[in-house]
mmCIF file of C-alpha atoms in Angstrom:
data_model
loop_
_atom_site.group_PDB
_atom_site.id
_atom_site.type_symbol
_atom_site.label_atom_id
_atom_site.label_comp_id
_atom_site.label_asym_id
_atom_site.label_seq_id
_atom_site.Cartn_x
_atom_site.Cartn_y
_atom_site.Cartn_z
ATOM 1 C CA MET A 1 72.503 27.426 36.273
ATOM 2 C CA LYS A 2 71.850 27.553 40.246
ATOM 3 C CA LEU A 3 69.762 24.718 41.723
ATOM 4 C CA GLY A 4 66.651 26.496 42.932
ATOM 5 C CA HIS A 5 66.102 27.304 39.039
ATOM 6 C CA SER A 6 66.785 23.985 37.772
ATOM 7 C CA ASN A 7 64.115 22.416 40.096
ATOM 8 C CA LYS A 8 61.874 25.386 39.019
ATOM 9 C CA LEU A 9 62.321 24.648 35.346
ATOM 10 C CA ASN A 10 61.792 20.945 35.677
ATOM 11 C CA LYS A 11 58.601 21.653 37.603
ATOM 12 C CA ILE A 12 57.221 23.660 34.674
ATOM 13 C CA ILE A 13 58.194 21.030 31.988
ATOM 14 C CA LEU A 14 56.542 18.454 34.289
ATOM 15 C CA ILE A 15 53.262 20.319 34.651
ATOM 16 C CA GLY A 16 53.223 21.077 30.753
ATOM 17 C CA ILE A 17 53.486 17.121 30.456
ATOM 18 C CA LEU A 18 50.715 16.756 32.363
ATOM 19 C CA ILE A 19 48.495 18.982 30.887
ATOM 20 C CA ALA A 20 49.236 17.896 27.368
ATOM 21 C CA ALA A 21 48.363 14.091 28.792
ATOM 22 C CA LEU A 22 45.172 15.259 30.183
ATOM 23 C CA VAL A 23 44.208 16.812 27.156
ATOM 24 C CA MET A 24 44.598 14.313 24.795
ATOM 25 C CA THR A 25 42.835 11.588 26.962
ATOM 26 C CA SER A 26 40.007 13.943 27.277
ATOM 27 C CA GLY A 27 40.030 14.119 23.462
ATOM 28 C CA CYS A 28 39.909 9.766 23.102
ATOM 29 C CA THR A 29 36.999 9.621 25.555
ATOM 30 C CA ASP A 30 34.808 12.179 23.908
ATOM 31 C CA LYS A 31 35.538 10.314 20.998
ATOM 32 C CA SER A 32 34.813 6.955 22.464
ATOM 33 C CA ALA A 33 31.761 8.341 24.000
ATOM 34 C CA SER A 34 30.302 9.785 20.671
ATOM 35 C CA ASN A 35 31.059 6.179 18.862
ATOM 36 C CA LYS A 36 28.998 4.249 21.778
ATOM 37 C CA ASN A 37 26.149 6.525 21.806
ATOM 38 C CA PRO A 38 24.250 6.646 18.464
ATOM 39 C CA GLU A 39 22.132 9.670 19.510
ATOM 40 C CA VAL A 40 24.836 11.840 19.278
ATOM 41 C CA SER A 41 25.152 11.437 15.566
ATOM 42 C CA ALA A 42 21.366 10.711 15.087
ATOM 43 C CA PRO A 43 20.179 14.351 14.256
ATOM 44 C CA ALA A 44 22.959 14.477 11.309
ATOM 45 C CA GLU A 45 22.055 10.990 10.124
ATOM 46 C CA ALA A 46 18.312 11.322 10.270
ATOM 47 C CA SER A 47 18.168 14.726 8.343
ATOM 48 C CA GLY A 48 20.256 13.094 5.436
ATOM 49 C CA ALA A 49 23.147 15.219 6.044
ATOM 50 C CA VAL A 50 25.771 12.322 5.971
ATOM 51 C CA ASP A 51 27.458 11.783 2.896
ATOM 52 C CA ALA A 52 27.383 8.251 1.434
ATOM 53 C CA ASP A 53 30.771 7.618 2.024
ATOM 54 C CA LYS A 54 30.433 8.311 5.608
ATOM 55 C CA ALA A 55 27.249 6.551 5.876
ATOM 56 C CA ALA A 56 28.998 3.556 4.291
ATOM 57 C CA GLU A 57 31.890 3.665 7.389
ATOM 58 C CA SER A 58 29.460 3.848 9.859
ATOM 59 C CA GLY A 59 26.766 1.414 9.108
ATOM 60 C CA MET A 60 24.370 3.888 7.193
ATOM 61 C CA ILE A 61 23.138 3.804 3.946
ATOM 62 C CA THR A 62 21.596 6.885 1.954
ATOM 63 C CA LEU A 63 18.560 6.376 -0.364
ATOM 64 C CA THR A 64 16.351 8.663 -2.415
ATOM 65 C CA ASP A 65 12.830 8.454 -1.455
ATOM 66 C CA GLY A 66 9.659 8.922 -3.717
ATOM 67 C CA PHE A 67 9.994 12.682 -3.807
ATOM 68 C CA GLY A 68 13.509 13.070 -4.259
ATOM 69 C CA ARG A 69 14.604 13.581 -0.461
ATOM 70 C CA GLU A 70 17.857 12.036 0.211
ATOM 71 C CA VAL A 71 17.428 9.943 3.619
ATOM 72 C CA THR A 72 20.290 8.159 5.777
ATOM 73 C CA ILE A 73 19.252 5.408 7.601
ATOM 74 C CA PRO A 74 20.734 2.363 9.141
ATOM 75 C CA GLU A 75 21.906 -0.309 6.969
ATOM 76 C CA ASN A 76 20.117 -3.144 8.930
ATOM 77 C CA VAL A 77 16.980 -1.739 9.612
ATOM 78 C CA GLU A 78 14.445 -4.071 11.934
ATOM 79 C CA ARG A 79 12.394 -1.638 13.726
ATOM 80 C CA VAL A 80 9.556 0.510 11.528
ATOM 81 C CA VAL A 81 6.083 2.037 11.643
ATOM 82 C CA CYS A 82 4.227 2.854 8.653
ATOM 83 C CA SER A 83 2.426 6.205 8.227
ATOM 84 C CA GLY A 84 -0.353 6.670 5.407
ATOM 85 C CA ALA A 85 -3.413 4.738 4.069
ATOM 86 C CA GLY A 86 -1.742 1.533 2.255
ATOM 87 C CA CYS A 87 1.703 1.625 3.612
ATOM 88 C CA LEU A 88 1.263 -1.134 6.021
ATOM 89 C CA ARG A 89 -0.168 -3.453 3.037
ATOM 90 C CA TYR A 90 2.759 -2.876 1.143
ATOM 91 C CA LEU A 91 5.267 -3.580 3.898
ATOM 92 C CA VAL A 92 2.949 -7.032 4.161
ATOM 93 C CA TYR A 93 3.152 -7.502 0.163
ATOM 94 C CA LEU A 94 7.194 -7.383 0.901
ATOM 95 C CA GLN A 95 7.015 -10.292 3.756
ATOM 96 C CA ALA A 96 8.178 -7.500 6.140
ATOM 97 C CA GLN A 97 5.357 -7.117 8.631
ATOM 98 C CA ASP A 98 7.866 -8.492 11.350
ATOM 99 C CA HIS A 99 9.814 -5.126 11.355
ATOM 100 C CA ILE A 100 6.371 -3.574 12.485
ATOM 101 C CA VAL A 101 6.634 -1.710 16.192
ATOM 102 C CA GLY A 102 3.448 0.581 15.954
ATOM 103 C CA VAL A 103 0.667 1.140 13.918
ATOM 104 C CA ASP A 104 -1.956 4.160 13.483
ATOM 105 C CA SER A 105 -5.790 4.068 14.359
ATOM 106 C CA MET A 106 -7.189 2.129 11.272
ATOM 107 C CA GLU A 107 -5.012 -0.797 12.060
ATOM 108 C CA LYS A 108 -6.202 -0.776 15.582
ATOM 109 C CA LYS A 109 -9.937 -0.349 14.738
ATOM 110 C CA GLU A 110 -12.025 -3.362 15.116
ATOM 111 C CA ASN A 111 -14.286 -2.841 11.786
ATOM 112 C CA GLU A 112 -17.649 -5.209 11.957
ATOM 113 C CA ILE A 113 -16.620 -5.516 8.176
ATOM 114 C CA GLU A 114 -13.141 -6.017 7.405
ATOM 115 C CA GLY A 115 -12.141 -5.666 3.792
ATOM 116 C CA ARG A 116 -8.499 -5.662 4.075
ATOM 117 C CA PRO A 117 -6.831 -8.823 2.992
ATOM 118 C CA TYR A 118 -3.736 -7.942 4.676
ATOM 119 C CA VAL A 119 -5.268 -7.581 7.969
ATOM 120 C CA HIS A 120 -6.994 -11.087 7.889
ATOM 121 C CA ALA A 121 -3.663 -12.793 7.132
ATOM 122 C CA ASN A 122 -2.149 -10.807 10.199
ATOM 123 C CA PRO A 123 -4.747 -10.186 12.830
ATOM 124 C CA GLN A 124 -1.505 -9.785 14.890
ATOM 125 C CA LEU A 125 -1.282 -6.152 13.519
ATOM 126 C CA LYS A 126 -4.003 -4.973 15.742
ATOM 127 C CA GLU A 127 -2.098 -5.522 18.821
ATOM 128 C CA TYR A 128 0.734 -3.024 18.417
ATOM 129 C CA PRO A 129 1.063 -0.004 20.277
ATOM 130 C CA LEU A 130 -0.485 3.428 18.540
ATOM 131 C CA ILE A 131 1.611 5.755 16.535
ATOM 132 C CA GLY A 132 -1.195 8.141 15.911
ATOM 133 C CA GLU A 133 -4.328 8.600 13.886
ATOM 134 C CA ALA A 134 -5.164 7.187 10.261
ATOM 135 C CA ARG A 135 -4.280 8.968 7.259
ATOM 136 C CA GLY A 136 -0.597 10.212 8.054
ATOM 137 C CA GLU A 137 -1.828 11.941 11.246
ATOM 138 C CA ASP A 138 1.038 11.089 13.142
ATOM 139 C CA ASP A 139 1.675 11.461 16.704
ATOM 140 C CA PRO A 140 5.563 12.209 17.116
ATOM 141 C CA GLU A 141 5.747 11.576 20.661
ATOM 142 C CA LYS A 142 4.062 8.052 20.333
ATOM 143 C CA ILE A 143 6.304 7.267 17.578
ATOM 144 C CA LEU A 144 9.368 7.823 19.850
ATOM 145 C CA GLU A 145 7.612 5.663 22.457
ATOM 146 C CA VAL A 146 8.031 2.737 20.388
ATOM 147 C CA ASN A 147 11.801 3.585 19.069
ATOM 148 C CA PRO A 148 11.441 2.618 15.307
ATOM 149 C CA GLN A 149 14.684 3.067 13.129
ATOM 150 C CA VAL A 150 12.861 4.164 10.080
ATOM 151 C CA ILE A 151 9.365 6.075 9.444
ATOM 152 C CA LEU A 152 7.674 4.715 6.132
ATOM 153 C CA LYS A 153 5.226 7.331 5.036
ATOM 154 C CA SER A 154 2.884 6.869 1.840
ATOM 155 C CA SER A 155 0.712 9.700 0.311
ATOM 156 C CA MET A 156 -2.384 9.079 -1.743
ATOM 157 C CA ILE A 157 -3.011 10.212 -5.374
ATOM 158 C CA GLY A 158 -3.681 13.368 -6.093
ATOM 159 C CA GLN A 159 -1.702 14.550 -2.873
ATOM 160 C CA ALA A 160 0.840 17.393 -3.918
ATOM 161 C CA SER A 161 4.405 15.770 -3.897
ATOM 162 C CA SER A 162 5.657 19.066 -2.293
ATOM 163 C CA SER A 163 3.081 18.950 0.590
ATOM 164 C CA THR A 164 4.159 15.477 1.187
ATOM 165 C CA ALA A 165 7.632 16.137 1.291
ATOM 166 C CA THR A 166 7.200 18.822 3.550
ATOM 167 C CA ASP A 167 5.241 16.802 5.901
ATOM 168 C CA ALA A 168 7.921 14.074 5.760
ATOM 169 C CA ASP A 169 10.667 16.964 6.650
ATOM 170 C CA ALA A 170 8.704 17.929 9.648
ATOM 171 C CA LEU A 171 7.986 14.389 10.862
ATOM 172 C CA GLN A 172 11.875 14.084 10.656
ATOM 173 C CA GLU A 173 12.481 17.080 12.398
ATOM 174 C CA LYS A 174 10.204 16.393 15.454
ATOM 175 C CA THR A 175 11.383 12.697 15.823
ATOM 176 C CA VAL A 176 14.893 12.668 14.544
ATOM 177 C CA ILE A 177 14.047 9.601 13.073
ATOM 178 C CA PRO A 178 14.618 9.121 9.158
ATOM 179 C CA VAL A 179 11.484 9.410 7.295
ATOM 180 C CA VAL A 180 11.330 7.506 4.129
ATOM 181 C CA SER A 181 8.046 8.995 1.798
ATOM 182 C CA PHE A 182 6.850 7.985 -1.572
ATOM 183 C CA PRO A 183 3.370 7.866 -3.317
ATOM 184 C CA TYR A 184 1.216 4.965 -3.234
ATOM 185 C CA GLY A 185 0.528 4.850 -7.007
ATOM 186 C CA SER A 186 -2.002 2.580 -8.707
ATOM 187 C CA LEU A 187 -2.426 0.386 -11.462
ATOM 188 C CA ASN A 188 -4.674 2.524 -13.556
ATOM 189 C CA ASN A 189 -2.362 4.027 -15.736
ATOM 190 C CA GLU A 190 1.418 3.998 -16.801
ATOM 191 C CA GLU A 191 2.321 6.726 -14.906
ATOM 192 C CA GLN A 192 0.800 5.489 -11.377
ATOM 193 C CA LYS A 193 1.872 2.367 -12.123
ATOM 194 C CA THR A 194 5.508 3.452 -12.268
ATOM 195 C CA GLU A 195 5.043 5.314 -9.172
ATOM 196 C CA MET A 196 3.749 2.252 -7.391
ATOM 197 C CA TYR A 197 6.606 0.328 -8.570
ATOM 198 C CA SER A 198 9.086 2.842 -7.935
ATOM 199 C CA SER A 199 7.598 2.934 -4.041
ATOM 200 C CA LEU A 200 7.958 -0.974 -3.558
ATOM 201 C CA ARG A 201 11.221 -0.857 -4.636
ATOM 202 C CA ILE A 202 11.934 2.287 -2.305
ATOM 203 C CA MET A 203 10.468 0.351 0.860
ATOM 204 C CA GLY A 204 12.146 -2.852 -0.308
ATOM 205 C CA GLU A 205 15.437 -0.886 -0.385
ATOM 206 C CA ALA A 206 14.766 0.544 3.064
ATOM 207 C CA VAL A 207 13.842 -2.557 5.041
ATOM 208 C CA ARG A 208 16.583 -5.160 2.971
ATOM 209 C CA LYS A 209 13.535 -6.723 0.785
ATOM 210 C CA GLN A 210 14.630 -5.645 -2.648
ATOM 211 C CA GLU A 211 14.684 -9.281 -4.213
ATOM 212 C CA ARG A 212 10.787 -9.445 -2.802
ATOM 213 C CA ALA A 213 10.048 -6.368 -4.188
ATOM 214 C CA GLU A 214 11.088 -7.277 -7.700
ATOM 215 C CA GLU A 215 9.013 -10.618 -7.330
ATOM 216 C CA VAL A 216 5.955 -8.742 -6.253
ATOM 217 C CA ILE A 217 6.311 -6.470 -9.592
ATOM 218 C CA SER A 218 7.052 -9.290 -11.624
ATOM 219 C CA TYR A 219 3.754 -11.272 -10.326
ATOM 220 C CA ILE A 220 1.947 -7.876 -11.255
ATOM 221 C CA GLU A 221 3.132 -7.671 -14.559
ATOM 222 C CA ALA A 222 2.895 -11.317 -15.344
ATOM 223 C CA THR A 223 -0.992 -11.493 -14.479
ATOM 224 C CA MET A 224 -1.781 -8.593 -16.283
ATOM 225 C CA GLN A 225 -0.161 -10.005 -19.280
ATOM 226 C CA ASP A 226 -1.915 -13.465 -18.762
ATOM 227 C CA LEU A 227 -5.314 -11.328 -18.550
ATOM 228 C CA GLU A 228 -3.934 -9.381 -21.944
ATOM 229 C CA ASN A 229 -3.204 -12.719 -23.870
ATOM 230 C CA ARG A 230 -6.506 -14.182 -22.979
ATOM 231 C CA THR A 231 -8.502 -11.610 -24.406
ATOM 232 C CA ALA A 232 -6.549 -9.185 -26.856
ATOM 233 C CA ASP A 233 -7.754 -10.912 -29.652
ATOM 234 C CA ILE A 234 -11.210 -10.671 -29.313
ATOM 235 C CA PRO A 235 -12.776 -8.506 -32.327
ATOM 236 C CA GLU A 236 -14.209 -5.311 -31.253
ATOM 237 C CA SER A 237 -17.870 -6.155 -32.077
ATOM 238 C CA GLU A 238 -17.679 -9.120 -29.878
ATOM 239 C CA ARG A 239 -16.229 -7.247 -26.444
ATOM 240 C CA LYS A 240 -18.705 -7.093 -24.024
ATOM 241 C CA THR A 241 -20.283 -3.892 -22.575
ATOM 242 C CA VAL A 242 -20.197 -3.521 -18.557
ATOM 243 C CA TYR A 243 -20.506 -1.278 -15.827
ATOM 244 C CA VAL A 244 -19.163 -1.488 -12.041
ATOM 245 C CA GLY A 245 -21.828 -0.058 -9.471
ATOM 246 C CA GLY A 246 -21.859 0.087 -5.553
ATOM 247 C CA VAL A 247 -18.002 0.973 -5.817
ATOM 248 C CA SER A 248 -16.629 1.204 -2.314
ATOM 249 C CA MET A 249 -14.807 4.549 -1.733
ATOM 250 C CA ALA A 250 -14.488 6.055 2.002
ATOM 251 C CA GLY A 251 -17.273 3.750 3.052
ATOM 252 C CA ALA A 252 -20.305 1.862 0.952
ATOM 253 C CA HIS A 253 -21.859 3.640 -2.018
ATOM 254 C CA GLY A 254 -24.838 2.880 -4.125
ATOM 255 C CA ILE A 255 -25.603 1.898 -7.925
ATOM 256 C CA ILE A 256 -24.145 5.446 -9.029
ATOM 257 C CA SER A 257 -20.676 4.926 -7.513
ATOM 258 C CA THR A 258 -18.365 3.352 -10.255
ATOM 259 C CA GLU A 259 -14.747 3.757 -11.327
ATOM 260 C CA PRO A 260 -14.450 4.784 -15.031
ATOM 261 C CA ALA A 261 -11.024 3.183 -15.292
ATOM 262 C CA TYR A 262 -11.959 0.001 -13.491
ATOM 263 C CA ALA A 263 -8.797 -2.019 -14.197
ATOM 264 C CA PRO A 264 -10.216 -5.506 -13.973
ATOM 265 C CA PHE A 265 -12.284 -4.239 -17.351
ATOM 266 C CA LEU A 266 -8.982 -3.056 -18.941
ATOM 267 C CA TRP A 267 -7.046 -6.082 -18.343
ATOM 268 C CA VAL A 268 -10.062 -8.181 -19.662
ATOM 269 C CA ASN A 269 -10.696 -5.929 -22.877
ATOM 270 C CA ALA A 270 -14.168 -5.361 -21.930
ATOM 271 C CA LYS A 271 -15.891 -1.962 -22.792
ATOM 272 C CA ASN A 272 -16.525 0.080 -19.807
ATOM 273 C CA VAL A 273 -19.560 2.436 -20.208
ATOM 274 C CA ALA A 274 -18.590 4.885 -17.870
ATOM 275 C CA ALA A 275 -14.886 5.128 -19.595
ATOM 276 C CA GLY A 276 -15.913 8.956 -20.404
ATOM 277 C CA MET A 277 -16.196 10.040 -16.745
ATOM 278 C CA GLY A 278 -12.317 10.355 -16.461
ATOM 279 C CA THR A 279 -9.820 8.344 -14.724
ATOM 280 C CA GLU A 280 -10.850 8.334 -11.176
ATOM 281 C CA HIS A 281 -13.908 7.394 -8.699
ATOM 282 C CA ALA A 282 -17.117 9.012 -10.358
ATOM 283 C CA ASP A 283 -20.726 9.189 -9.595
ATOM 284 C CA ILE A 284 -23.091 9.016 -12.424
ATOM 285 C CA ALA A 285 -26.733 9.699 -13.038
ATOM 286 C CA LYS A 286 -28.934 6.699 -13.143
ATOM 287 C CA GLU A 287 -30.212 8.265 -16.346
ATOM 288 C CA ALA A 288 -27.095 7.800 -17.643
ATOM 289 C CA LEU A 289 -26.819 4.056 -16.727
ATOM 290 C CA VAL A 290 -29.884 3.421 -18.418
ATOM 291 C CA ASP A 291 -29.011 5.274 -21.553
ATOM 292 C CA TRP A 292 -25.692 3.218 -21.491
ATOM 293 C CA ASP A 293 -27.694 -0.043 -20.675
ATOM 294 C CA PRO A 294 -24.766 -2.565 -20.514
ATOM 295 C CA ASP A 295 -24.672 -6.183 -21.349
ATOM 296 C CA TYR A 296 -23.280 -6.890 -17.828
ATOM 297 C CA ILE A 297 -23.618 -5.193 -14.350
ATOM 298 C CA PHE A 298 -20.818 -5.897 -11.700
ATOM 299 C CA ILE A 299 -21.719 -5.037 -8.126
ATOM 300 C CA ASP A 300 -19.142 -3.968 -5.583
ATOM 301 C CA VAL A 301 -20.535 -6.240 -2.624
ATOM 302 C CA GLY A 302 -19.139 -3.815 0.115
ATOM 303 C CA THR A 303 -22.543 -1.764 -1.113
ATOM 304 C CA LEU A 304 -24.589 -4.442 1.306
ATOM 305 C CA GLN A 305 -23.227 -2.227 4.251
ATOM 306 C CA LEU A 306 -25.764 0.217 3.294
ATOM 307 C CA GLY A 307 -29.404 -0.185 4.027
ATOM 308 C CA ASN A 308 -31.645 -2.173 2.034
ATOM 309 C CA GLU A 309 -29.146 -4.040 0.252
ATOM 310 C CA GLY A 310 -27.305 -0.990 -1.146
ATOM 311 C CA ALA A 311 -26.834 -1.092 -5.141
ATOM 312 C CA ILE A 312 -28.548 -4.707 -5.140
ATOM 313 C CA GLY A 313 -31.689 -3.086 -3.584
ATOM 314 C CA GLU A 314 -31.826 -0.406 -6.215
ATOM 315 C CA LEU A 315 -31.798 -2.781 -8.935
ATOM 316 C CA LYS A 316 -34.378 -5.029 -7.389
ATOM 317 C CA ASN A 317 -36.633 -2.237 -6.315
ATOM 318 C CA ASP A 318 -35.940 1.179 -8.552
ATOM 319 C CA THR A 319 -38.373 1.006 -11.366
ATOM 320 C CA SER A 320 -36.515 3.487 -13.568
ATOM 321 C CA LEU A 321 -33.712 0.731 -13.473
ATOM 322 C CA ALA A 322 -35.995 -2.514 -14.457
ATOM 323 C CA GLY A 323 -35.628 -2.131 -17.899
ATOM 324 C CA LEU A 324 -32.076 -2.415 -17.869
ATOM 325 C CA SER A 325 -30.950 -5.412 -20.124
ATOM 326 C CA ALA A 326 -28.462 -6.741 -17.300
ATOM 327 C CA VAL A 327 -31.228 -6.895 -14.844
ATOM 328 C CA LYS A 328 -33.891 -8.605 -17.212
ATOM 329 C CA ASN A 329 -31.263 -10.997 -18.566
ATOM 330 C CA GLY A 330 -29.813 -12.026 -15.086
ATOM 331 C CA ARG A 331 -26.363 -10.580 -15.852
ATOM 332 C CA VAL A 332 -25.576 -9.065 -12.908
ATOM 333 C CA TYR A 333 -22.891 -10.280 -10.453
ATOM 334 C CA GLY A 334 -20.793 -9.815 -7.561
ATOM 335 C CA VAL A 335 -17.188 -8.654 -7.228
ATOM 336 C CA ILE A 336 -15.136 -8.371 -4.021
ATOM 337 C CA PRO A 337 -14.437 -4.586 -2.560
ATOM 338 C CA TYR A 338 -11.141 -3.683 -3.229
ATOM 339 C CA ASN A 339 -11.185 -0.113 -1.611
ATOM 340 C CA PHE A 340 -10.630 0.076 1.940
ATOM 341 C CA TYR A 341 -7.740 2.246 3.136
ATOM 342 C CA SER A 342 -6.840 2.748 0.007
ATOM 343 C CA THR A 343 -6.642 -0.105 -2.908
ATOM 344 C CA ASN A 344 -6.368 -3.717 -2.030
ATOM 345 C CA TYR A 345 -4.492 -4.719 -5.242
ATOM 346 C CA GLU A 346 -4.738 -8.253 -4.798
ATOM 347 C CA SER A 347 -8.578 -8.122 -4.931
ATOM 348 C CA VAL A 348 -8.313 -6.143 -7.945
ATOM 349 C CA LEU A 349 -6.317 -8.706 -9.667
ATOM 350 C CA ALA A 350 -8.632 -11.501 -8.365
ATOM 351 C CA ASN A 351 -11.683 -9.905 -9.603
ATOM 352 C CA ALA A 352 -10.127 -9.531 -12.880
ATOM 353 C CA TYR A 353 -10.134 -13.470 -13.401
ATOM 354 C CA PHE A 354 -13.874 -13.478 -12.471
ATOM 355 C CA VAL A 355 -14.935 -10.818 -14.678
ATOM 356 C CA GLY A 356 -13.133 -12.574 -17.451
ATOM 357 C CA LYS A 357 -14.608 -15.825 -16.737
ATOM 358 C CA VAL A 358 -18.010 -14.526 -16.668
ATOM 359 C CA LEU A 359 -17.796 -12.589 -20.133
ATOM 360 C CA TYR A 360 -15.636 -14.692 -21.918
ATOM 361 C CA PRO A 361 -16.137 -18.310 -20.488
ATOM 362 C CA ASP A 362 -14.091 -20.052 -23.403
ATOM 363 C CA ARG A 363 -11.039 -18.117 -22.478
ATOM 364 C CA PHE A 364 -10.926 -18.658 -18.877
ATOM 365 C CA GLU A 365 -12.058 -22.168 -19.076
ATOM 366 C CA ASP A 366 -8.779 -23.243 -16.893
ATOM 367 C CA ILE A 367 -9.681 -20.746 -14.018
ATOM 368 C CA ASP A 368 -11.762 -21.660 -11.139
ATOM 369 C CA PRO A 369 -12.025 -17.981 -9.957
ATOM 370 C CA GLU A 370 -12.084 -18.682 -6.210
ATOM 371 C CA ALA A 371 -8.938 -21.129 -6.453
ATOM 372 C CA LYS A 372 -7.197 -18.369 -8.572
ATOM 373 C CA ALA A 373 -8.085 -15.496 -5.698
ATOM 374 C CA ASP A 374 -6.701 -17.435 -3.105
ATOM 375 C CA GLU A 375 -3.639 -18.276 -5.074
ATOM 376 C CA ILE A 376 -3.312 -14.501 -5.547
ATOM 377 C CA TYR A 377 -3.827 -13.763 -1.824
ATOM 378 C CA THR A 378 -1.507 -16.149 -0.685
ATOM 379 C CA PHE A 379 1.082 -14.555 -2.864
ATOM 380 C CA PHE A 380 0.428 -10.985 -1.668
ATOM 381 C CA VAL A 381 -0.551 -11.403 2.070
ATOM 382 C CA GLY A 382 0.648 -14.993 2.555
ATOM 383 C CA LYS A 383 -2.897 -16.884 3.260
ATOM 384 C CA PRO A 384 -5.714 -17.749 1.160
ATOM 385 C CA VAL A 385 -8.466 -15.435 2.775
ATOM 386 C CA PHE A 386 -11.090 -15.305 -0.304
ATOM 387 C CA SER A 387 -13.595 -17.026 2.126
ATOM 388 C CA ASP A 388 -12.762 -14.862 5.007
ATOM 389 C CA LEU A 389 -13.433 -11.678 2.838
ATOM 390 C CA ASN A 390 -16.528 -13.162 1.076
ATOM 391 C CA GLY A 391 -18.174 -14.517 4.093
ATOM 392 C CA GLN A 392 -18.436 -11.003 5.320
ATOM 393 C CA TYR A 393 -20.617 -10.072 2.245
ATOM 394 C CA ASN A 394 -23.077 -12.941 2.465
ATOM 395 C CA ASN A 395 -20.765 -15.122 -0.170
ATOM 396 C CA MET A 396 -22.236 -12.936 -3.072
ATOM 397 C CA GLY A 397 -18.974 -12.186 -4.530
ATOM 398 C CA PHE A 398 -18.077 -14.040 -7.495
ATOM 399 C CA LYS A 399 -22.065 -14.886 -7.848
ATOM 400 C CA GLN A 400 -24.400 -14.050 -10.027
ATOM 401 C CA ILE A 401 -26.655 -11.794 -8.129
ATOM 402 C CA PRO A 402 -30.453 -13.078 -8.006
ATOM 403 C CA LEU A 403 -32.493 -10.133 -8.413
#
């Protein structure tokens, strides 16, 4: 072989080696950069496209939310926002309010009367940045500004699961942040209670508060069982007839506003005269109340926000109601409002002990309703806030109302 040909061949080999080295180096650099920059893989993770094995390897977990959506989230979530009525309340129940980095307009609003125990216990929540309007009207740009790792999104009773899942998918696509969505549920019947418990567990999984979620569920179950045990053997003929009026629902209402499935009545085995009106909030005719003529009337003292004392003023001044047995016998009592940006379940449970004490004092002789209320509030929201709540309603909750 001639020397010139040999030199040319060596140069060609050297150039090939250099090119191969550059390609290998470029590949390693790209892989390293991708690992260091979470934004590179965020869209796949947020969309739930990462399978369970890959998620585990990358410090992610995949969970199924309340509407069957598989969502991949960081294993250790420390920054969240809550969207929808009641969502932040559940986060407080789970003792995870320190994870919040932004709140909706309802949480920032300065209400003249504040009926949410979790806000009384956590006034600092109003100071967080705004992430959108109330009831799930989110602002994706504002959410991105506070940089949460996960968006928690609740839906109201009766809201179609398909539309809720669609809304969650849309928000997730706009923000490229995982959205964990779930129904709020209720304690009015077994189906809705199952939804509520499932939602608490899903949220608990998302923020690593599974043990606390089980504590909350067990506390609710034990409380309902205690109420049932105290009154279950009362003969049908001795069970009192009752009515609750002035029930708050998206604001204050008068005497005709009621709850046919008012849980405190169910739990203490009282006969709700409005039970035939269905399972959701209802407005009745005053004539129906006169015909029912219950032994006891309980008034949601949130009615005081109306003019002329609301439902209480009606019982005092409406001549068509003057003949009611409860009015003539002084059996009208105030209970704490429980509907304020969805249901405050701690107030529902507290009301049940007061109702039981009024109707069946011998079965509740060991109960001081106000002390019991503060025990319940402390468990759910961390502070005994009964006096703060009741003080807003002229301290008429858990009292006989003079007419």
